[in-house]
Amino acid sequence: MNSKIKKILKKKNKSKIICLTAYSKNIAEEVDKYADITLVGDSLGSVLYNYETTRKVTLINMIDHSRSVRLGVKKSLMVVDMPYKTYSSNSSTLKNAKKIIKETKCDAVKLEGGKNIINQIKILVKNKIPVMGHLGLLPQTAKGKFKSKGRTTKEKKQLINDALLLQKSGVFSIVLECVKSFTAKQISQTLKIPTIGIGSSVYCDGQ
């Protein structure tokens, strides 16, 4: 296991994890001074290209920006988002993840989803590609206006079940985006791996 990932795992219940986003070398150099994890998010579609949705972000977009970020990252764990439809099947997931790892020299990839992508995650972990999970609001597949998740008992139960499935499949951490505080807290307390909040509870293991 990557030594940086081991360091992240050891922070669970001990100290907060800092995860920051970068899309270029100059920003990555600053972020890297403070972050435990540097994420190259497909949010670059909205932030840099004014896309209405992250679904327009391509694999080439992610690789190009990640190459730049790699030049600025020295100490933090570098994670790259796999864009929309690049992990729709086991074969395409492995092919595209390998391409990202090879061309960007990143440490891990991030995929959005729970039970629906468990097989894809397992195939990556089996091939020694570290994976960060992502639950709650899923920008790549969300329909209509973005809403927080984990509000109802049904949503809460589903998120907890998905989180446990992701943990069992081998992800080293899970992003919880826009998950209600009481749900994010329970997920974080239930899991043995760290959670990273994006607009979620301070009870997550990091933000």
Short mmCIF file of C-alpha atoms in Angstrom, two decimals:
data_model
loop_
_atom_site.label_atom_id
_atom_site.label_comp_id
_atom_site.label_asym_id
_atom_site.label_seq_id
_atom_site.Cartn_x
_atom_site.Cartn_y
_atom_site.Cartn_z
CA MET A 1 0.00 0.00 0.00
CA ASN A 2 1.14 3.53 -0.85
CA SER A 3 2.87 5.10 2.18
CA LYS A 4 0.84 8.30 1.71
CA ILE A 5 -2.40 6.29 1.88
CA LYS A 6 -1.18 4.57 5.04
CA LYS A 7 -0.62 8.01 6.55
CA ILE A 8 -4.17 9.06 5.62
CA LEU A 9 -5.64 5.91 7.16
CA LYS A 10 -3.76 6.48 10.42
CA LYS A 11 -5.43 9.87 10.82
CA LYS A 12 -8.84 8.23 11.34
CA ASN A 13 -10.18 9.34 14.77
CA LYS A 14 -6.86 11.05 15.54
CA SER A 15 -6.45 14.21 13.49
CA LYS A 16 -8.38 15.97 10.76
CA ILE A 17 -7.52 15.37 7.10
CA ILE A 18 -7.06 18.35 4.79
CA CYS A 19 -8.17 17.77 1.19
CA LEU A 20 -7.80 20.65 -1.28
CA THR A 21 -8.48 20.94 -5.01
CA ALA A 22 -6.07 22.06 -7.72
CA TYR A 23 -6.29 22.24 -11.50
CA SER A 24 -2.81 23.53 -12.36
CA LYS A 25 0.84 23.51 -11.24
CA ASN A 26 0.86 26.98 -9.69
CA ILE A 27 -2.19 26.30 -7.51
CA ALA A 28 -0.95 22.78 -6.67
CA GLU A 29 2.33 24.19 -5.34
CA GLU A 30 0.42 26.30 -2.80
CA VAL A 31 -2.13 23.60 -1.95
CA ASP A 32 0.59 21.00 -1.42
CA LYS A 33 2.06 23.02 1.47
CA TYR A 34 -1.03 22.40 3.59
CA ALA A 35 -2.96 19.45 2.14
CA ASP A 36 -2.86 15.77 3.01
CA ILE A 37 -4.72 15.11 -0.23
CA THR A 38 -4.66 17.12 -3.45
CA LEU A 39 -7.68 16.37 -5.61
CA VAL A 40 -7.89 17.12 -9.32
CA GLY A 41 -11.67 17.32 -9.54
CA ASP A 42 -13.85 17.20 -12.61
CA SER A 43 -15.35 20.34 -11.10
CA LEU A 44 -12.79 22.00 -13.35
CA GLY A 45 -15.52 21.81 -15.98
CA SER A 46 -17.59 24.36 -14.08
CA VAL A 47 -14.74 26.35 -12.55
CA LEU A 48 -12.52 26.74 -15.62
CA TYR A 49 -14.67 26.01 -18.65
CA ASN A 50 -18.07 27.31 -17.50
CA TYR A 51 -19.75 23.99 -18.30
CA GLU A 52 -23.23 23.60 -16.85
CA THR A 53 -22.40 20.04 -15.81
CA THR A 54 -19.31 17.95 -15.08
CA ARG A 55 -20.61 15.43 -17.62
CA LYS A 56 -18.93 17.46 -20.36
CA VAL A 57 -15.48 16.93 -18.88
CA THR A 58 -13.41 14.46 -20.90
CA LEU A 59 -10.64 12.04 -20.03
CA ILE A 60 -8.23 14.23 -21.99
CA ASN A 61 -9.28 17.28 -19.91
CA MET A 62 -8.56 15.40 -16.68
CA ILE A 63 -5.23 14.04 -17.86
CA ASP A 64 -3.98 17.40 -19.17
CA HIS A 65 -4.80 19.25 -15.94
CA SER A 66 -3.51 16.40 -13.78
CA ARG A 67 -0.17 16.44 -15.56
CA SER A 68 0.13 20.10 -14.64
CA VAL A 69 -0.92 19.47 -11.03
CA ARG A 70 1.60 16.63 -10.72
CA LEU A 71 4.41 19.12 -11.32
CA GLY A 72 3.33 21.06 -8.23
CA VAL A 73 2.59 18.19 -5.87
CA LYS A 74 5.51 16.94 -3.80
CA LYS A 75 4.22 15.67 -0.45
CA SER A 76 0.42 15.24 -0.55
CA LEU A 77 -1.55 12.29 -1.94
CA MET A 78 -2.70 13.14 -5.47
CA VAL A 79 -6.15 11.87 -6.44
CA VAL A 80 -7.77 12.31 -9.87
CA ASP A 81 -11.48 12.16 -10.66
CA MET A 82 -12.49 9.66 -13.33
CA PRO A 83 -14.89 11.63 -15.55
CA TYR A 84 -18.43 10.72 -16.58
CA LYS A 85 -18.83 7.47 -18.57
CA THR A 86 -15.16 6.48 -18.22
CA TYR A 87 -16.08 3.72 -15.74
CA SER A 88 -19.35 2.40 -17.16
CA SER A 89 -17.99 -1.16 -17.53
CA ASN A 90 -15.25 -3.25 -15.92
CA SER A 91 -13.06 -3.21 -19.03
CA SER A 92 -13.39 0.53 -19.71
CA THR A 93 -12.83 1.31 -16.02
CA LEU A 94 -9.55 -0.57 -15.87
CA LYS A 95 -8.35 0.76 -19.24
CA ASN A 96 -9.11 4.38 -18.39
CA ALA A 97 -7.80 4.21 -14.82
CA LYS A 98 -4.53 2.72 -16.06
CA LYS A 99 -4.27 5.51 -18.63
CA ILE A 100 -4.81 8.17 -15.94
CA ILE A 101 -2.23 6.60 -13.61
CA LYS A 102 0.33 6.13 -16.38
CA GLU A 103 0.01 9.57 -17.94
CA THR A 104 -0.38 11.68 -14.79
CA LYS A 105 1.62 9.71 -12.21
CA CYS A 106 -1.19 10.32 -9.69
CA ASP A 107 -1.53 8.17 -6.56
CA ALA A 108 -5.23 7.25 -6.82
CA VAL A 109 -8.47 7.76 -8.71
CA LYS A 110 -11.95 8.75 -7.48
CA LEU A 111 -15.27 7.32 -8.69
CA GLU A 112 -18.82 8.49 -7.92
CA GLY A 113 -21.39 5.95 -6.75
CA GLY A 114 -22.18 3.09 -4.40
CA LYS A 115 -23.61 -0.35 -5.07
CA ASN A 116 -23.92 0.42 -8.79
CA ILE A 117 -20.13 0.62 -9.28
CA ILE A 118 -18.88 -1.96 -6.79
CA ASN A 119 -17.68 -4.32 -9.54
CA GLN A 120 -15.67 -1.53 -11.17
CA ILE A 121 -14.05 -0.64 -7.87
CA LYS A 122 -13.19 -4.26 -7.16
CA ILE A 123 -11.49 -4.66 -10.53
CA LEU A 124 -9.35 -1.57 -9.87
CA VAL A 125 -8.39 -2.65 -6.36
CA LYS A 126 -7.60 -6.14 -7.67
CA ASN A 127 -5.20 -4.48 -10.12
CA LYS A 128 -3.56 -2.48 -7.30
CA ILE A 129 -5.07 0.87 -8.32
CA PRO A 130 -6.02 2.83 -5.15
CA VAL A 131 -9.59 4.14 -5.16
CA MET A 132 -11.35 6.94 -3.29
CA GLY A 133 -15.14 6.59 -3.13
CA HIS A 134 -17.74 9.36 -3.45
CA LEU A 135 -21.27 9.28 -2.01
CA GLY A 136 -24.09 11.74 -1.37
CA LEU A 137 -24.57 14.33 -4.09
CA LEU A 138 -23.14 12.84 -7.29
CA PRO A 139 -22.70 15.71 -9.79
CA GLN A 140 -21.99 13.38 -12.72
CA THR A 141 -25.41 11.72 -12.51
CA ALA A 142 -27.55 14.15 -10.47
CA LYS A 143 -30.75 15.30 -12.17
CA GLY A 144 -32.36 18.70 -11.68
CA LYS A 145 -31.45 21.06 -8.87
CA PHE A 146 -28.73 19.83 -6.53
CA LYS A 147 -30.11 18.78 -3.12
CA SER A 148 -28.46 17.56 0.06
CA LYS A 149 -28.64 13.83 0.75
CA GLY A 150 -29.32 11.71 3.81
CA ARG A 151 -32.36 13.68 4.89
CA THR A 152 -34.83 10.80 5.18
CA THR A 153 -34.49 7.49 7.00
CA LYS A 154 -34.49 5.71 3.64
CA GLU A 155 -31.72 7.90 2.23
CA LYS A 156 -29.70 7.56 5.41
CA LYS A 157 -29.95 3.76 5.36
CA GLN A 158 -28.97 3.62 1.69
CA LEU A 159 -25.94 5.85 2.20
CA ILE A 160 -24.72 3.80 5.16
CA ASN A 161 -25.17 0.56 3.21
CA ASP A 162 -23.34 1.99 0.21
CA ALA A 163 -20.52 3.27 2.43
CA LEU A 164 -20.06 -0.17 3.96
CA LEU A 165 -20.05 -1.76 0.51
CA LEU A 166 -17.41 0.68 -0.69
CA GLN A 167 -15.29 -0.02 2.38
CA LYS A 168 -15.59 -3.77 1.84
CA SER A 169 -14.66 -3.38 -1.83
CA GLY A 170 -11.35 -1.79 -0.84
CA VAL A 171 -11.61 2.00 -1.15
CA PHE A 172 -9.21 3.80 1.21
CA SER A 173 -11.54 6.74 1.92
CA ILE A 174 -14.92 8.16 0.91
CA VAL A 175 -15.96 11.68 -0.04
CA LEU A 176 -19.37 12.62 1.39
CA GLU A 177 -20.77 15.49 -0.66
CA CYS A 178 -23.69 17.54 0.68
CA VAL A 179 -24.71 14.84 3.16
CA LYS A 180 -26.80 15.95 6.14
CA SER A 181 -24.78 16.29 9.35
CA PHE A 182 -26.53 13.56 11.34
CA THR A 183 -26.11 11.09 8.48
CA ALA A 184 -22.49 12.03 7.74
CA LYS A 185 -21.69 11.68 11.43
CA GLN A 186 -23.14 8.17 11.61
CA ILE A 187 -21.37 7.09 8.43
CA SER A 188 -18.05 8.42 9.73
CA GLN A 189 -18.51 6.67 13.07
CA THR A 190 -19.50 3.40 11.39
CA LEU A 191 -16.59 3.17 8.96
CA LYS A 192 -13.02 2.16 9.68
CA ILE A 193 -11.77 4.26 6.75
CA PRO A 194 -11.75 8.10 6.66
CA THR A 195 -14.53 10.27 5.26
CA ILE A 196 -13.91 13.60 3.54
CA GLY A 197 -16.73 16.13 3.65
CA ILE A 198 -17.68 18.47 0.82
CA GLY A 199 -20.41 20.65 2.25
CA SER A 200 -20.99 17.92 4.81
CA SER A 201 -20.65 17.49 8.57
CA VAL A 202 -17.70 18.62 10.65
CA TYR A 203 -17.92 15.10 12.04
CA CYS A 204 -16.29 13.80 8.86
CA ASP A 205 -12.63 12.84 9.25
CA GLY A 206 -11.62 15.65 6.95
CA GLN A 207 -12.86 18.44 4.74
#
